[in-house]
Tab-separated table of C-alpha atoms in Angstrom:
chain	number	residue	atom	x	y	z
A	18	MET	CA	-16.176	-15.107	-19.644
A	19	ARG	CA	-12.479	-13.688	-19.681
A	20	ILE	CA	-11.490	-12.794	-16.061
A	21	LEU	CA	-8.023	-11.062	-15.019
A	22	ILE	CA	-7.055	-12.209	-11.479
A	23	SER	CA	-4.683	-10.068	-9.446
A	24	ASN	CA	-3.838	-9.538	-5.899
A	25	ASP	CA	-1.343	-7.901	-3.172
A	26	ASP	CA	0.091	-10.793	-1.755
A	27	GLY	CA	1.933	-11.926	-4.905
A	28	ILE	CA	1.496	-14.174	-7.807
A	29	PHE	CA	2.485	-17.451	-5.885
A	30	ALA	CA	-0.139	-16.837	-2.771
A	31	PRO	CA	-2.502	-19.567	-2.122
A	32	GLY	CA	-5.540	-17.411	-2.351
A	33	LEU	CA	-4.781	-16.456	-5.757
A	34	ALA	CA	-4.507	-20.106	-6.648
A	35	ALA	CA	-7.726	-20.983	-5.244
A	36	LEU	CA	-9.487	-18.282	-7.015
A	37	VAL	CA	-7.892	-19.207	-10.349
A	38	HIS	CA	-8.958	-22.770	-9.830
A	39	ALA	CA	-12.340	-22.040	-8.986
A	40	PHE	CA	-13.115	-19.789	-11.884
A	41	ALA	CA	-11.232	-21.978	-14.439
A	42	VAL	CA	-13.523	-24.889	-12.950
A	43	ALA	CA	-16.484	-22.761	-13.706
A	44	GLY	CA	-15.453	-22.853	-17.447
A	45	HIS	CA	-14.089	-18.955	-17.610
A	46	THR	CA	-10.961	-18.218	-19.433
A	47	ILE	CA	-8.363	-16.759	-16.665
A	48	TYR	CA	-5.485	-14.271	-16.999
A	49	VAL	CA	-3.222	-13.369	-14.176
A	50	ALA	CA	-1.091	-10.260	-13.535
A	51	ALA	CA	-0.067	-9.960	-10.015
A	52	PRO	CA	2.960	-8.399	-8.062
A	53	ASP	CA	6.159	-10.617	-8.018
A	54	SER	CA	6.400	-10.113	-4.279
A	55	GLN	CA	4.167	-9.370	-1.376
A	56	ARG	CA	2.557	-5.930	-1.493
A	57	SER	CA	0.096	-5.711	1.226
A	58	ALA	CA	-1.340	-2.339	2.124
A	59	ALA	CA	-0.300	-0.781	-1.187
A	60	SER	CA	-3.963	0.946	-1.496
A	61	HIS	CA	-3.991	2.587	-4.721
A	62	SER	CA	-0.344	3.345	-5.119
A	63	MET	CA	1.209	2.950	-8.295
A	64	THR	CA	4.631	3.253	-10.148
A	65	LEU	CA	5.414	6.684	-12.108
A	66	PHE	CA	9.228	7.074	-12.342
A	67	GLN	CA	10.727	4.007	-13.516
A	68	PRO	CA	9.454	1.116	-15.984
A	69	LEU	CA	7.684	-2.135	-15.127
A	70	THR	CA	8.918	-5.603	-15.685
A	71	ALA	CA	6.304	-8.117	-16.497
A	72	LYS	CA	7.895	-11.488	-16.783
A	73	LYS	CA	5.861	-14.602	-17.983
A	74	SER	CA	4.868	-16.997	-15.435
A	75	ALA	CA	2.736	-20.035	-15.108
A	76	VAL	CA	-0.185	-20.435	-12.732
A	77	ALA	CA	-2.398	-23.610	-12.776
A	78	GLY	CA	-5.739	-23.017	-14.505
A	79	ALA	CA	-4.680	-19.609	-16.063
A	80	SER	CA	-4.072	-19.217	-19.798
A	81	LYS	CA	-1.399	-16.578	-19.389
A	82	ALA	CA	0.167	-15.104	-16.386
A	83	TRP	CA	2.549	-12.425	-15.672
A	84	ALA	CA	4.739	-11.387	-12.730
A	85	ILE	CA	5.224	-7.875	-12.419
A	86	ASP	CA	7.513	-5.769	-10.324
A	87	GLY	CA	5.086	-3.130	-9.173
A	88	THR	CA	2.178	-2.645	-7.293
A	89	PRO	CA	-1.480	-4.138	-7.262
A	90	VAL	CA	-2.687	-1.323	-9.332
A	91	ASP	CA	0.187	-1.166	-11.689
A	92	CYS	CA	-0.668	-4.825	-12.361
A	93	VAL	CA	-4.270	-4.438	-13.458
A	94	LYS	CA	-3.522	-1.050	-15.085
A	95	LEU	CA	-0.581	-2.583	-17.284
A	96	ALA	CA	-2.706	-5.823	-17.907
A	97	VAL	CA	-5.921	-3.926	-18.703
A	98	LYS	CA	-4.328	-1.195	-20.970
A	99	THR	CA	-1.356	-3.523	-22.759
A	100	LEU	CA	-1.205	-7.188	-21.708
A	101	CYS	CA	-4.662	-8.390	-21.943
A	102	PRO	CA	-7.217	-5.588	-22.741
A	103	GLU	CA	-9.700	-8.088	-24.040
A	104	VAL	CA	-10.615	-9.555	-20.411
A	105	ASP	CA	-14.315	-8.613	-19.032
A	106	PHE	CA	-13.973	-8.735	-15.443
A	107	VAL	CA	-11.287	-8.092	-12.644
A	108	ILE	CA	-10.932	-10.153	-9.695
A	109	SER	CA	-8.357	-9.319	-6.878
A	110	GLY	CA	-7.311	-11.670	-4.001
A	111	ILE	CA	-8.097	-13.981	-1.978
A	112	ASN	CA	-6.301	-11.750	0.345
A	113	HIS	CA	-4.928	-13.283	3.559
A	114	GLY	CA	-6.709	-11.246	6.269
A	115	TYR	CA	-10.256	-9.013	5.884
A	116	ASN	CA	-10.366	-5.762	3.878
A	117	SER	CA	-13.516	-5.009	5.880
A	118	GLY	CA	-14.350	-1.385	7.370
A	119	SER	CA	-12.181	1.483	6.904
A	120	ASP	CA	-9.264	-0.638	6.142
A	121	VAL	CA	-10.341	-0.642	2.543
A	122	LEU	CA	-8.577	2.528	2.115
A	123	TYR	CA	-5.174	0.753	2.954
A	124	SER	CA	-5.798	-2.433	0.544
A	125	GLY	CA	-3.834	-3.306	-2.092
A	126	THR	CA	-6.583	-6.012	-2.877
A	127	VAL	CA	-9.288	-3.382	-3.075
A	128	GLY	CA	-7.055	-0.962	-4.993
A	129	ALA	CA	-6.359	-3.487	-7.621
A	130	ALA	CA	-9.899	-4.080	-8.129
A	131	MET	CA	-10.727	-0.335	-8.189
A	132	GLU	CA	-8.297	0.077	-10.615
A	133	GLY	CA	-10.186	-2.190	-12.819
A	134	ALA	CA	-13.505	-0.694	-12.488
A	135	LEU	CA	-11.755	2.692	-13.039
A	136	ASN	CA	-10.946	1.082	-16.439
A	137	GLY	CA	-14.505	0.246	-17.128
A	138	LYS	CA	-14.247	-3.331	-16.216
A	139	PRO	CA	-16.645	-4.628	-13.665
A	140	ALA	CA	-14.670	-5.979	-10.417
A	141	MET	CA	-14.478	-8.178	-7.187
A	142	ALA	CA	-12.362	-7.852	-4.272
A	143	VAL	CA	-12.305	-11.260	-2.087
A	144	SER	CA	-10.632	-11.588	1.342
A	145	LEU	CA	-10.517	-14.087	3.869
A	146	GLY	CA	-9.957	-13.901	7.893
A	147	HIS	CA	-6.260	-13.682	8.969
A	148	GLU	CA	-6.721	-16.530	11.359
A	149	ARG	CA	-7.623	-19.072	8.447
A	150	GLN	CA	-5.371	-20.424	5.854
A	151	ASP	CA	-7.421	-23.684	5.247
A	152	THR	CA	-10.680	-22.301	3.815
A	153	TYR	CA	-9.496	-20.460	0.794
A	154	ASP	CA	-11.504	-22.895	-1.642
A	155	ASN	CA	-14.695	-21.854	0.495
A	156	ALA	CA	-14.086	-18.575	-0.182
A	157	ALA	CA	-13.362	-18.914	-3.835
A	158	ALA	CA	-16.456	-21.132	-4.170
A	159	LEU	CA	-18.595	-18.265	-2.696
A	160	ALA	CA	-16.894	-15.774	-4.998
A	161	VAL	CA	-17.980	-17.747	-7.942
A	162	LYS	CA	-21.633	-17.881	-6.517
A	163	VAL	CA	-21.816	-14.069	-6.125
A	164	PHE	CA	-20.070	-13.396	-9.660
A	165	ASP	CA	-22.824	-15.424	-11.344
A	166	SER	CA	-25.198	-13.478	-9.266
A	167	LEU	CA	-23.817	-10.289	-10.511
A	168	GLN	CA	-24.465	-11.442	-14.152
A	169	ALA	CA	-28.196	-10.908	-13.635
A	170	GLN	CA	-27.681	-7.687	-11.486
A	171	PRO	CA	-24.732	-5.896	-12.682
A	172	LEU	CA	-22.419	-3.567	-10.495
A	173	PRO	CA	-22.831	0.227	-10.978
A	174	PRO	CA	-20.126	1.590	-13.354
A	175	PHE	CA	-16.864	2.344	-11.712
A	176	SER	CA	-17.801	0.103	-8.773
A	177	VAL	CA	-15.979	-2.869	-6.936
A	178	LEU	CA	-17.959	-5.709	-5.003
A	179	ASN	CA	-15.992	-6.272	-1.773
A	180	LEU	CA	-16.622	-9.788	-0.637
A	181	ASN	CA	-15.215	-11.174	2.768
A	182	TYR	CA	-15.296	-14.535	4.089
A	183	PRO	CA	-15.271	-15.092	7.696
A	184	GLU	CA	-12.998	-17.085	10.098
A	185	THR	CA	-15.330	-20.270	10.248
A	186	ASP	CA	-15.266	-23.548	8.487
A	187	GLU	CA	-18.375	-22.599	6.694
A	188	ALA	CA	-19.953	-19.014	6.604
A	189	LEU	CA	-23.206	-18.776	8.259
A	190	GLY	CA	-24.633	-16.830	5.596
A	191	LEU	CA	-24.200	-13.863	3.157
A	192	LYS	CA	-24.892	-10.266	4.353
A	193	ALA	CA	-24.992	-6.990	2.363
A	194	THR	CA	-23.915	-4.331	4.652
A	195	SER	CA	-22.017	-1.166	5.174
A	196	LEU	CA	-18.380	-0.537	6.286
A	197	ARG	CA	-17.337	-0.046	9.931
A	198	ALA	CA	-15.110	2.856	10.991
A	199	LEU	CA	-12.162	0.706	12.568
A	200	ARG	CA	-10.110	1.580	15.477
A	201	TYR	CA	-6.524	0.673	15.806
A	202	LEU	CA	-4.415	0.841	18.989
A	203	ASP	CA	-1.096	1.401	16.995
A	204	THR	CA	2.136	2.916	18.099
A	205	TYR	CA	5.773	3.212	16.620
A	206	GLU	CA	8.521	1.357	18.489
A	207	PRO	CA	11.916	2.984	18.124
A	208	GLU	CA	15.028	1.698	17.877
A	209	MET	CA	18.324	3.297	17.358
A	210	GLY	CA	20.736	1.208	15.172
A	211	ALA	CA	24.546	0.914	15.119
A	212	ASP	CA	24.713	3.648	12.550
A	213	GLY	CA	22.999	6.297	15.156
A	214	VAL	CA	19.979	6.366	12.998
A	215	THR	CA	16.724	5.847	14.791
A	216	ARG	CA	14.083	3.528	12.994
A	217	TYR	CA	10.687	3.149	13.905
A	218	THR	CA	8.524	-0.012	13.581
A	219	LEU	CA	4.605	-0.140	13.562
A	220	VAL	CA	3.276	-2.423	16.358
A	221	GLY	CA	0.023	-2.787	17.932
A	222	GLY	CA	-3.552	-3.926	16.279
A	223	MET	CA	-6.940	-3.500	15.949
A	224	ASP	CA	-8.972	-2.556	19.223
A	225	LYS	CA	-11.058	-5.662	19.606
A	226	HIS	CA	-13.299	-4.085	22.149
A	227	MET	CA	-15.460	-2.012	19.498
A	228	ALA	CA	-18.893	-2.505	20.257
A	229	ASP	CA	-21.274	-4.280	17.780
A	230	GLY	CA	-23.222	-2.655	15.244
A	231	GLU	CA	-24.984	-3.644	11.862
A	232	ASP	CA	-21.665	-3.449	9.842
A	233	ASP	CA	-19.305	-5.606	7.932
A	234	TYR	CA	-16.914	-6.170	10.710
A	235	THR	CA	-19.784	-7.014	13.242
A	236	TRP	CA	-21.225	-9.383	10.637
A	237	LEU	CA	-17.674	-11.261	10.200
A	238	ARG	CA	-17.411	-11.774	13.763
A	239	ARG	CA	-20.729	-13.462	14.008
A	240	GLY	CA	-19.517	-15.961	11.300
A	241	TYR	CA	-21.300	-14.219	8.190
A	242	ALA	CA	-19.610	-13.245	4.789
A	243	THR	CA	-20.049	-10.174	3.960
A	244	MET	CA	-20.538	-8.062	0.929
A	245	THR	CA	-20.450	-4.151	0.112
A	246	VAL	CA	-20.286	-2.164	-2.981
A	247	LEU	CA	-17.693	0.461	-3.276
A	248	THR	CA	-16.887	3.203	-5.455
A	249	TYR	CA	-14.107	5.803	-6.036
A	250	ASP	CA	-16.194	8.456	-4.767
A	251	LEU	CA	-15.281	9.548	-1.279
A	252	THR	CA	-17.410	12.808	-1.192
A	253	HIS	CA	-19.513	13.703	1.918
A	254	ASP	CA	-22.327	15.345	0.028
A	255	ALA	CA	-24.125	16.760	3.008
A	256	ALA	CA	-20.908	18.401	4.095
A	257	THR	CA	-20.087	19.621	1.009
A	258	LYS	CA	-23.395	21.145	0.379
A	259	ALA	CA	-23.204	22.785	3.793
A	260	LEU	CA	-20.022	24.562	2.733
A	261	GLU	CA	-22.143	26.876	0.349
A	262	ASP	CA	-23.591	28.870	3.235
A	263	LEU	CA	-19.784	29.803	3.974
A	264	ILE	CA	-19.328	31.305	0.467
């Protein structure tokens, strides 16, 4: 199969290299279209008011590769529309850090995969726990297995399989589960520069004391890999229908 691989960590990120290697060894034809620099937390942003530059690059195992000076969504959109429209499947990752729970709304990794889905390509996003940088190959091997299973049970149209690998040497198993509403203890730290302008830096992090549930974040903490099918539709059906009573 012809597979497009992208990410938000940049074209030379180790997670992307691990994915390319694993899927190339599995016999697939690999194309890469990825940002030329770090673009984490880009969500589904795209470039509208300036042209994109796509420079041919070299990624071991890929038939063709481009480094693009845009967002992850730009990379996938340009690829499936122009650079390699013949691709059959889009994979984004492997991200350095989970894209679990409500973090999927910030994720450039998920954004890239969702752009593939919106263009009619089945898609998968793959992420690895932030504390591990030595298990990319394990996460990539699991991605291949999940990909193979999707051939027997295809995803619904316009959807993404979001796969996360835990911060363990080996995942204890694989859980299909829902997203967690994550809570952050963030604040902005002000600093006045020599020019008299105050600048604000985001500091803090996730609340590690959230109670366990039966969701992706909980199962990742237990040492399991997780998968959740995502779609573009953010509609709360019940609340929307309830509005009819107000009219």
